[in-house]
């Protein structure tokens, strides 16, 4: 497949760079400038709102809240294990998560 003039072999990983949202030089004059008066701002994709918002984001937040409450209630002494190295984050551009999280209680 060819994407924007670049040949991609079968199985190639493609990263969507969210940081480039609303900076399309073909759509916006001075696209890199912050301009809250720019026409068409109601169609922005920043912060996952509008047509590009994640419909499951509120469910994910609620699941996390309930999970943390359950952990705290069932294991009130749950702590990071200070005898082991601090958590290292996964090398990713999109989601931040630890590779391992060592705990003790």
Coordinates of N, CA and C in Angstrom, one line a residue:
X1 N 0.8 -1.2 0.0 CA 0.0 0.0 0.0 C 0.9 1.2 0.0
X2 N 0.4 2.3 -0.6 CA 1.1 3.6 -0.6 C 0.3 4.6 0.2
X3 N 1.0 5.2 1.2 CA 0.3 6.1 2.1 C 1.1 7.4 2.0
X4 N 0.5 8.5 1.5 CA 1.1 9.8 1.3 C 2.4 9.7 0.6
X5 N 2.5 8.8 -0.4 CA 3.7 8.7 -1.2 C 4.8 7.7 -0.6
X6 N 4.5 7.1 0.5 CA 5.4 6.2 1.1 C 4.9 4.7 1.0
X7 N 5.7 3.8 0.5 CA 5.3 2.4 0.3 C 5.4 1.8 1.7
X8 N 4.3 1.1 2.0 CA 4.2 0.4 3.3 C 4.1 -1.1 3.0
X9 N 5.0 -1.9 3.5 CA 4.9 -3.4 3.3 C 3.7 -3.9 4.1
X10 N 3.3 -5.1 3.8 CA 2.2 -5.8 4.5 C 2.7 -6.0 6.0
X11 N 1.8 -5.7 6.9 CA 2.1 -5.8 8.3 C 2.9 -4.6 8.9
X12 N 3.1 -3.6 8.2 CA 3.9 -2.4 8.7 C 3.0 -1.7 9.8
X13 N 3.7 -1.3 10.8 CA 3.1 -0.5 11.9 C 3.0 0.9 11.5
X14 N 1.8 1.5 11.7 CA 1.6 3.0 11.4 C 1.2 3.7 12.6
X15 N 1.9 4.8 13.0 CA 1.5 5.5 14.1 C 0.8 6.8 13.7
X16 N -0.4 7.0 14.4 CA -1.1 8.2 14.1 C -0.6 9.3 15.1
X17 N -0.1 10.4 14.6 CA 0.5 11.4 15.4 C -0.6 12.4 15.8
X18 N -1.2 12.2 17.0 CA -2.3 13.1 17.4 C -1.8 14.5 17.6
X19 N -0.5 14.7 17.9 CA 0.0 16.0 18.0 C -0.1 16.9 16.8
X20 N -0.3 16.3 15.7 CA -0.4 17.0 14.4 C -1.9 17.4 14.1
X21 N -2.8 17.0 15.0 CA -4.2 17.4 14.7 C -4.4 18.9 14.7
X22 N -5.2 19.3 13.8 CA -5.5 20.8 13.7 C -4.3 21.6 13.2
X23 N -3.3 20.9 12.6 CA -2.2 21.6 12.1 C -2.0 21.4 10.6
X24 N -3.1 21.1 9.9 CA -3.0 20.7 8.5 C -2.8 22.0 7.7
X25 N -1.6 22.1 7.1 CA -1.3 23.3 6.3 C -2.2 23.5 5.1
X26 N -2.8 22.4 4.6 CA -3.7 22.6 3.5 C -5.1 23.1 3.9
X27 N -5.4 22.9 5.2 CA -6.7 23.3 5.7 C -6.7 24.7 6.4
X28 N -5.6 24.9 7.1 CA -5.5 26.2 8.0 C -4.3 27.0 7.5
X29 N -4.6 28.3 7.3 CA -3.5 29.3 7.1 C -2.8 29.4 8.5
X30 N -1.5 29.5 8.4 CA -0.7 29.5 9.7 C -1.1 28.4 10.6
X31 N -1.1 27.2 10.2 CA -1.6 26.1 10.9 C -0.9 25.8 12.2
X32 N 0.4 26.1 12.3 CA 1.1 25.9 13.5 C 0.9 26.9 14.6
X33 N 0.2 28.0 14.3 CA 0.0 29.1 15.2 C -1.2 28.8 16.1
X34 N -1.2 29.1 17.4 CA -2.3 29.0 18.3 C -3.2 30.2 18.0
X35 N -4.4 29.9 17.6 CA -5.4 31.0 17.2 C -6.8 30.6 17.6
X36 N -7.3 31.1 18.7 CA -8.6 30.6 19.2 C -9.7 31.3 18.3
X37 N -9.4 32.3 17.5 CA -10.4 32.9 16.6 C -10.4 32.3 15.2
X38 N -9.6 31.3 15.0 CA -9.5 30.6 13.7 C -10.9 30.1 13.3
X39 N -11.3 30.4 12.1 CA -12.6 29.8 11.6 C -12.5 28.3 11.6
X40 N -13.6 27.6 11.9 CA -13.6 26.2 11.9 C -13.1 25.5 13.2
X41 N -12.9 26.3 14.2 CA -12.4 25.8 15.5 C -13.4 24.8 16.1
X42 N -14.7 24.9 15.8 CA -15.7 24.0 16.4 C -15.5 22.6 15.9
X43 N -14.7 22.4 14.9 CA -14.4 21.0 14.4 C -13.1 20.5 14.9
X44 N -12.5 21.1 15.9 CA -11.2 20.6 16.4 C -11.2 19.2 16.9
X45 N -10.1 18.6 17.0 CA -10.0 17.2 17.5 C -9.1 17.1 18.8
X46 N -8.8 18.3 19.3 CA -8.0 18.3 20.5 C -8.7 17.7 21.7
X47 N -8.0 17.1 22.6 CA -8.5 16.5 23.8 C -9.6 15.4 23.6
X48 N -9.7 14.9 22.4 CA -10.6 13.7 22.2 C -12.0 14.1 22.3
X49 N -12.4 15.3 22.0 CA -13.8 15.8 22.0 C -14.4 15.7 20.6
X50 N -15.6 16.0 20.5 CA -16.3 16.1 19.2 C -16.4 14.7 18.5
X51 N -16.3 14.7 17.2 CA -16.5 13.5 16.5 C -15.4 12.5 16.7
X52 N -14.2 12.9 17.2 CA -13.1 12.0 17.5 C -13.0 11.6 18.9
X53 N -14.0 11.9 19.7 CA -13.9 11.6 21.2 C -14.1 10.1 21.3
X54 N -13.5 9.5 22.4 CA -13.6 8.1 22.6 C -14.9 7.8 23.4
X55 N -15.8 7.0 22.8 CA -17.1 6.8 23.5 C -16.9 6.0 24.8
X56 N -15.8 5.3 24.9 CA -15.6 4.5 26.1 C -14.7 5.2 27.2
X57 N -14.4 6.4 27.0 CA -13.5 7.1 28.0 C -14.1 7.2 29.4
X58 N -15.4 7.5 29.5 CA -16.0 7.7 30.8 C -16.1 6.3 31.5
X59 N -16.4 5.3 30.7 CA -16.4 3.9 31.3 C -15.0 3.5 31.8
X60 N -14.0 3.8 31.0 CA -12.6 3.5 31.5 C -12.3 4.2 32.8
X61 N -12.6 5.5 32.9 CA -12.4 6.3 34.1 C -13.1 5.6 35.3
X62 N -14.3 5.2 35.1 CA -15.1 4.6 36.1 C -14.6 3.3 36.5
X63 N -14.1 2.5 35.6 CA -13.5 1.2 35.9 C -12.2 1.4 36.7
X64 N -11.4 2.4 36.4 CA -10.2 2.6 37.1 C -10.5 3.1 38.5
X65 N -11.5 4.0 38.7 CA -11.9 4.4 40.0 C -12.4 3.3 40.9
X66 N -13.2 2.4 40.3 CA -13.7 1.3 41.1 C -12.6 0.3 41.5
X67 N -11.7 0.1 40.5 CA -10.6 -0.9 40.8 C -9.7 -0.3 41.9
X68 N -9.4 0.9 41.8 CA -8.5 1.5 42.9 C -9.2 1.5 44.2
X69 N -10.5 1.8 44.3 CA -11.2 1.7 45.5 C -11.2 0.3 46.1
X70 N -11.4 -0.7 45.2 CA -11.4 -2.1 45.7 C -10.1 -2.5 46.2
X71 N -9.0 -2.1 45.5 CA -7.6 -2.4 46.0 C -7.4 -1.8 47.4
X72 N -7.8 -0.5 47.6 CA -7.6 0.2 48.8 C -8.4 -0.5 49.9
X73 N -9.6 -0.9 49.6 CA -10.4 -1.5 50.7 C -9.9 -2.9 51.1
X74 N -9.5 -3.7 50.1 CA -9.1 -5.1 50.4 C -7.7 -5.2 50.8
X75 N -6.8 -4.2 50.4 CA -5.4 -4.3 50.7 C -5.0 -2.9 51.2
X76 N -5.4 -2.5 52.4 CA -5.1 -1.1 52.8 C -3.6 -0.8 53.0
X77 N -2.8 -1.8 53.1 CA -1.4 -1.6 53.2 C -0.6 -1.7 51.9
X78 N -1.3 -1.8 50.8 CA -0.7 -1.9 49.5 C 0.2 -0.7 49.2
X79 N 1.5 -1.0 48.9 CA 2.5 0.1 48.6 C 3.4 -0.4 47.5
X80 N 4.1 0.6 46.9 CA 5.1 0.3 46.0 C 6.3 -0.4 46.8
X81 N 6.9 -1.4 46.2 CA 8.0 -2.0 46.9 C 9.3 -1.2 46.7
X82 N 9.7 -0.5 47.8 CA 10.8 0.5 47.8 C 12.2 -0.3 47.7
X83 N 12.2 -1.6 47.9 CA 13.4 -2.3 47.8 C 13.8 -2.7 46.3
X84 N 12.8 -2.5 45.4 CA 13.1 -2.8 44.0 C 13.2 -1.4 43.2
X85 N 13.7 -1.5 42.0 CA 13.8 -0.2 41.3 C 12.4 0.4 41.0
X86 N 12.4 1.7 40.9 CA 11.1 2.4 40.6 C 10.6 1.9 39.2
X87 N 9.3 2.1 39.0 CA 8.7 1.6 37.7 C 9.3 2.3 36.5
X88 N 9.6 1.5 35.5 CA 10.0 2.1 34.2 C 8.8 2.1 33.3
X89 N 8.7 3.2 32.6 CA 7.5 3.3 31.7 C 7.8 2.7 30.3
X90 N 6.8 2.1 29.7 CA 6.9 1.5 28.4 C 7.3 2.6 27.4
X91 N 8.2 2.2 26.4 CA 8.6 3.1 25.4 C 7.5 3.3 24.3
X92 N 6.6 4.2 24.5 CA 5.5 4.4 23.6 C 5.2 5.8 23.5
X93 N 4.6 6.2 22.4 CA 4.2 7.6 22.1 C 2.8 7.9 22.5
X94 N 2.0 6.9 22.7 CA 0.6 7.1 22.8 C 0.1 6.9 24.3
X95 N 0.3 5.7 24.8 CA -0.2 5.4 26.1 C 0.9 5.3 27.1
X96 N 0.7 5.9 28.3 CA 1.8 5.8 29.3 C 1.3 4.7 30.3
X97 N 2.2 3.7 30.4 CA 2.0 2.6 31.4 C 3.3 2.0 31.8
X98 N 3.4 1.5 33.0 CA 4.6 0.9 33.5 C 4.9 -0.5 32.8
X99 N 6.1 -0.8 32.7 CA 6.5 -2.2 32.2 C 6.2 -3.2 33.3
X100 N 6.5 -2.8 34.5 CA 6.2 -3.6 35.7 C 6.0 -2.7 36.9
X101 N 5.1 -3.1 37.8 CA 4.8 -2.3 39.0 C 4.9 -3.3 40.2
X102 N 6.0 -3.2 40.9 CA 6.2 -4.1 42.0 C 5.6 -3.5 43.3
X103 N 4.7 -4.3 43.9 CA 4.0 -3.8 45.1 C 4.2 -4.8 46.2
X104 N 3.9 -4.3 47.4 CA 4.0 -5.2 48.6 C 2.8 -4.7 49.5
X105 N 2.4 -5.6 50.4 CA 1.3 -5.3 51.4 C 1.5 -6.1 52.6

